[in-house]
Tab-separated table of C-alpha atoms in Angstrom:
chain	number	residue	atom	x	y	z
A	318	ASP	CA	15.156	-71.743	15.894
A	319	SER	CA	18.597	-73.385	16.078
A	320	GLY	CA	19.300	-72.294	19.657
A	321	VAL	CA	22.317	-70.232	18.563
A	322	THR	CA	21.932	-66.507	19.201
A	323	GLN	CA	23.813	-63.639	17.606
A	324	THR	CA	23.815	-59.941	18.390
A	325	PRO	CA	23.371	-57.443	16.939
A	326	LYS	CA	21.188	-58.376	13.956
A	327	HIS	CA	22.354	-55.392	11.960
A	328	LEU	CA	25.364	-53.143	12.257
A	329	ILE	CA	26.180	-50.075	10.183
A	330	THR	CA	29.545	-48.423	10.594
A	331	ALA	CA	32.177	-46.441	8.728
A	332	THR	CA	35.460	-47.423	7.152
A	333	GLY	CA	38.339	-47.587	9.583
A	334	GLN	CA	36.133	-48.395	12.563
A	335	ARG	CA	36.132	-51.459	14.823
A	336	VAL	CA	33.124	-53.618	15.716
A	337	THR	CA	32.412	-56.645	17.892
A	338	LEU	CA	29.949	-59.363	16.992
A	339	ARG	CA	28.650	-61.651	19.704
A	340	CYS	CA	27.505	-65.268	19.611
A	341	SER	CA	26.000	-67.588	22.223
A	342	PRO	CA	26.126	-71.284	21.278
A	343	ARG	CA	23.412	-73.856	21.871
A	344	SER	CA	23.240	-75.162	25.407
A	345	GLY	CA	25.835	-77.916	25.792
A	346	ASP	CA	27.804	-77.086	22.646
A	347	LEU	CA	31.512	-76.543	23.200
A	348	SER	CA	32.577	-75.468	19.716
A	349	VAL	CA	31.890	-72.181	18.006
A	350	TYR	CA	32.601	-71.439	14.353
A	351	TRP	CA	32.549	-68.103	12.536
A	352	TYR	CA	31.678	-67.736	8.840
A	353	GLN	CA	31.476	-64.798	6.465
A	354	GLN	CA	28.951	-64.697	3.614
A	355	SER	CA	29.536	-62.071	0.926
A	356	LEU	CA	28.520	-61.725	-2.700
A	357	ASP	CA	32.151	-61.877	-3.843
A	358	GLN	CA	33.491	-64.715	-1.708
A	359	GLY	CA	30.398	-66.766	-0.921
A	360	LEU	CA	30.361	-68.586	2.418
A	361	GLN	CA	33.803	-68.774	3.979
A	362	PHE	CA	34.980	-70.369	7.210
A	363	LEU	CA	36.890	-67.909	9.362
A	364	ILE	CA	37.822	-69.536	12.659
A	365	GLN	CA	36.802	-72.167	15.217
A	366	TYR	CA	37.048	-72.229	19.005
A	367	TYR	CA	36.647	-75.271	21.205
A	368	ASN	CA	36.079	-74.821	24.921
A	369	GLY	CA	37.935	-71.531	24.990
A	370	GLU	CA	40.831	-72.408	22.728
A	371	GLU	CA	41.424	-71.705	19.064
A	372	ARG	CA	41.173	-74.967	17.152
A	373	ALA	CA	41.101	-74.248	13.443
A	374	LYS	CA	41.689	-71.244	11.238
A	375	GLY	CA	40.275	-70.561	7.806
A	376	ASN	CA	40.408	-67.473	5.630
A	377	ILE	CA	40.475	-65.001	8.481
A	378	LEU	CA	42.150	-61.644	7.860
A	379	GLU	CA	44.765	-60.350	10.297
A	380	ARG	CA	42.448	-57.410	11.024
A	381	PHE	CA	39.930	-59.892	12.425
A	382	SER	CA	40.220	-61.749	15.711
A	383	ALA	CA	37.992	-63.868	17.897
A	384	GLN	CA	37.818	-65.353	21.337
A	385	GLN	CA	35.664	-67.719	23.341
A	386	PHE	CA	34.949	-66.946	26.958
A	387	PRO	CA	34.592	-69.318	29.970
A	388	ASP	CA	30.793	-69.227	29.613
A	389	LEU	CA	31.388	-70.413	25.997
A	390	HIS	CA	30.014	-67.345	24.267
A	391	SER	CA	32.243	-66.006	21.521
A	392	GLU	CA	33.074	-62.621	20.069
A	393	LEU	CA	34.403	-61.766	16.633
A	394	ASN	CA	36.309	-58.492	16.470
A	395	LEU	CA	36.687	-56.730	13.130
A	396	SER	CA	39.004	-53.733	12.987
A	397	SER	CA	40.169	-51.166	10.406
A	398	LEU	CA	37.010	-51.950	8.515
A	399	GLU	CA	36.914	-51.677	4.735
A	400	LEU	CA	33.998	-51.513	2.323
A	401	GLY	CA	34.709	-55.096	1.314
A	402	ASP	CA	34.073	-56.316	4.851
A	403	SER	CA	30.370	-55.688	4.366
A	404	ALA	CA	28.814	-59.137	4.679
A	405	LEU	CA	26.608	-61.438	6.685
A	406	TYR	CA	28.575	-62.981	9.550
A	407	PHE	CA	27.360	-66.300	10.897
A	408	CYS	CA	28.205	-68.085	14.069
A	409	ALA	CA	27.615	-71.834	14.291
A	410	SER	CA	27.995	-74.247	17.185
A	411	SER	CA	28.406	-77.973	17.617
A	412	VAL	CA	28.708	-80.446	20.461
A	413	ASP	CA	32.159	-81.474	19.245
A	414	THR	CA	33.262	-84.899	20.271
A	415	ARG	CA	36.877	-85.351	21.213
A	416	ASP	CA	37.341	-87.656	18.221
A	417	ALA	CA	39.375	-85.698	15.690
A	418	ALA	CA	38.113	-87.923	12.880
A	419	SER	CA	34.478	-87.198	13.626
A	420	THR	CA	32.569	-84.161	12.498
A	421	ASP	CA	29.575	-82.974	14.437
A	422	THR	CA	26.737	-81.145	12.775
A	423	GLN	CA	27.006	-77.386	13.001
A	424	TYR	CA	23.908	-75.363	13.834
A	425	PHE	CA	23.850	-71.790	12.625
A	426	GLY	CA	22.695	-68.601	14.259
A	427	PRO	CA	20.606	-66.011	12.396
A	428	GLY	CA	23.672	-63.952	11.449
A	429	THR	CA	24.780	-60.355	11.856
A	430	ARG	CA	24.558	-58.166	8.784
A	431	LEU	CA	27.466	-55.734	8.721
A	432	THR	CA	27.371	-52.720	6.429
A	433	VAL	CA	30.516	-50.610	6.121
A	434	LEU	CA	29.945	-47.169	4.585
B	168	ALA	CA	42.577	-77.885	-0.340
B	169	GLN	CA	39.090	-79.247	-0.607
B	170	THR	CA	36.716	-77.702	-3.111
B	171	VAL	CA	32.984	-78.032	-3.534
B	172	THR	CA	31.303	-77.320	-6.861
B	173	GLN	CA	27.637	-76.705	-7.505
B	174	SER	CA	27.258	-76.395	-11.252
B	175	GLN	CA	23.623	-75.230	-11.278
B	176	PRO	CA	23.309	-71.574	-10.213
B	177	GLU	CA	19.519	-71.815	-10.506
B	178	MET	CA	16.917	-74.552	-10.839
B	179	SER	CA	13.161	-74.342	-11.305
B	180	VAL	CA	10.571	-77.022	-10.554
B	181	GLN	CA	6.791	-77.271	-10.514
B	182	GLU	CA	5.129	-77.692	-7.157
B	183	ALA	CA	4.692	-81.410	-6.274
B	184	GLU	CA	7.389	-82.456	-8.758
B	185	THR	CA	10.834	-83.869	-7.998
B	186	VAL	CA	14.077	-81.967	-8.467
B	187	THR	CA	17.726	-82.968	-8.098
B	188	LEU	CA	20.500	-80.549	-7.162
B	189	SER	CA	24.060	-81.489	-8.104
B	190	CYS	CA	27.235	-81.242	-6.068
B	191	THR	CA	30.748	-82.508	-6.681
B	192	TYR	CA	33.737	-82.170	-4.421
B	193	ASP	CA	37.438	-82.752	-4.476
B	194	THR	CA	39.352	-84.325	-1.608
B	195	SER	CA	42.186	-86.748	-1.061
B	196	GLU	CA	40.729	-87.925	2.238
B	197	SER	CA	38.710	-91.110	2.736
B	198	ASP	CA	36.846	-90.094	5.892
B	199	TYR	CA	34.774	-86.940	5.708
B	200	TYR	CA	31.251	-85.626	5.989
B	201	LEU	CA	28.936	-83.978	3.508
B	202	PHE	CA	25.983	-81.725	4.184
B	203	TRP	CA	23.199	-79.881	2.432
B	204	TYR	CA	22.092	-76.619	4.011
B	205	LYS	CA	19.102	-74.538	2.981
B	206	GLN	CA	19.052	-70.732	3.150
B	207	PRO	CA	15.563	-69.256	2.688
B	208	PRO	CA	14.998	-65.526	2.167
B	209	SER	CA	15.263	-65.051	5.939
B	210	ARG	CA	18.991	-65.884	5.485
B	211	GLN	CA	18.930	-68.475	8.266
B	212	MET	CA	21.151	-71.489	7.458
B	213	ILE	CA	19.137	-74.656	8.048
B	214	LEU	CA	20.560	-78.172	7.958
B	215	VAL	CA	18.729	-80.351	5.439
B	216	ILE	CA	20.695	-83.585	5.481
B	217	ARG	CA	24.047	-85.095	6.467
B	218	GLN	CA	26.060	-87.980	5.033
B	219	GLU	CA	29.052	-89.767	6.519
B	220	ALA	CA	31.490	-90.881	3.821
B	221	TYR	CA	32.085	-94.249	5.491
B	222	LYS	CA	28.393	-95.121	5.166
B	223	GLN	CA	27.360	-96.709	1.899
B	224	GLN	CA	23.668	-96.139	2.565
B	225	ASN	CA	22.324	-92.865	1.230
B	226	ALA	CA	20.876	-90.534	3.866
B	227	THR	CA	17.185	-89.620	3.775
B	228	GLU	CA	15.109	-87.089	5.713
B	229	ASN	CA	11.425	-87.213	4.817
B	230	ARG	CA	11.137	-85.744	1.285
B	231	PHE	CA	14.880	-85.143	1.040
B	232	SER	CA	17.356	-87.801	-0.002
B	233	VAL	CA	20.889	-87.879	-1.357
B	234	ASN	CA	22.695	-89.886	-3.988
B	235	PHE	CA	26.223	-90.273	-2.632
B	236	GLN	CA	28.747	-91.632	-5.129
B	237	LYS	CA	32.068	-91.726	-3.265
B	238	ALA	CA	34.232	-92.866	-6.172
B	239	ALA	CA	32.803	-90.156	-8.404
B	240	LYS	CA	32.943	-87.603	-5.543
B	241	SER	CA	29.357	-86.694	-6.203
B	242	PHE	CA	26.675	-85.791	-3.660
B	243	SER	CA	23.323	-84.800	-5.168
B	244	LEU	CA	20.178	-83.819	-3.278
B	245	LYS	CA	16.763	-85.018	-4.399
B	246	ILE	CA	13.670	-83.189	-3.228
B	247	SER	CA	10.442	-85.101	-3.769
B	248	ASP	CA	6.945	-83.586	-3.825
B	249	SER	CA	8.379	-80.052	-3.955
B	250	GLN	CA	6.571	-77.490	-1.838
B	251	LEU	CA	6.511	-73.701	-1.985
B	252	GLY	CA	8.403	-73.623	1.310
B	253	ASP	CA	11.318	-75.423	-0.334
B	254	ALA	CA	12.184	-72.287	-2.314
B	255	ALA	CA	15.627	-71.215	-1.107
B	256	MET	CA	19.358	-71.247	-1.799
B	257	TYR	CA	20.796	-74.707	-1.255
B	258	PHE	CA	24.427	-75.102	-0.279
B	259	CYS	CA	26.454	-78.273	-0.439
B	260	ALA	CA	29.238	-78.463	2.155
B	261	TYR	CA	32.211	-80.672	3.024
B	262	ALA	CA	33.886	-81.118	6.388
B	263	ARG	CA	36.486	-83.339	7.972
B	264	GLY	CA	37.331	-83.578	11.641
B	265	ALA	CA	37.259	-80.265	13.461
B	266	ASP	CA	37.745	-78.166	10.335
B	267	GLY	CA	35.144	-75.668	9.299
B	268	LEU	CA	32.698	-76.335	6.512
B	269	THR	CA	33.765	-75.766	2.902
B	270	PHE	CA	30.748	-74.590	0.949
B	271	GLY	CA	29.819	-74.588	-2.709
B	272	LYS	CA	28.491	-71.409	-4.286
B	273	GLY	CA	24.888	-72.526	-3.956
B	274	THR	CA	21.894	-73.337	-6.146
B	275	HIS	CA	18.878	-71.065	-6.140
B	276	LEU	CA	15.760	-73.261	-6.190
B	277	ILE	CA	12.544	-71.753	-7.531
B	278	ILE	CA	9.235	-73.524	-6.979
B	279	GLN	CA	6.582	-72.769	-9.606
B	280	PRO	CA	3.011	-72.968	-8.220
């Protein structure tokens, strides 16, 4: 158990709908990362938040957005869902030092499996 | 942009034997970090080992060790005394600073009893 929690475990929805995935980081971790794992694209970094602020952006679609709340939990919002958005969505957290040259180890949650029908 | 390449989609090894998984990467940076993550059938991503590029010494974690060749941009994972529980997808990953991880496509490791 990494200490990172994600809800829900599974989500089934229809095309065009909107869903919210939730992540709680490990105690003491300030950074949250979101990743998408699909058969087509593999594991892709979507976005990172540090202490409530967006810090880095990867291959995140405009239909997707995220935020990190004062209690440090994070939500990933996916809207206008398409069949191709079906994937396993991971959240990871790290302590995150203030040193921009350093990289802290990321610990992953169990993931949310999204199925778009 | 950084890329990570795992050229072995699948590897098979006998239980108790040693296996090496390959990984190469492309970057113009001199300071970065490399990781191996394991993803068993449960789909949980589990950190196996981490290497800082500025360290010449290869990282080791019990039966897991790496061969880090910075000039060749190579980062292979050696698993000694393979166990049935080692069966999983193994992902090599690169990161620098606060950026997210860049993953390879993975190597599926099969352990033959």
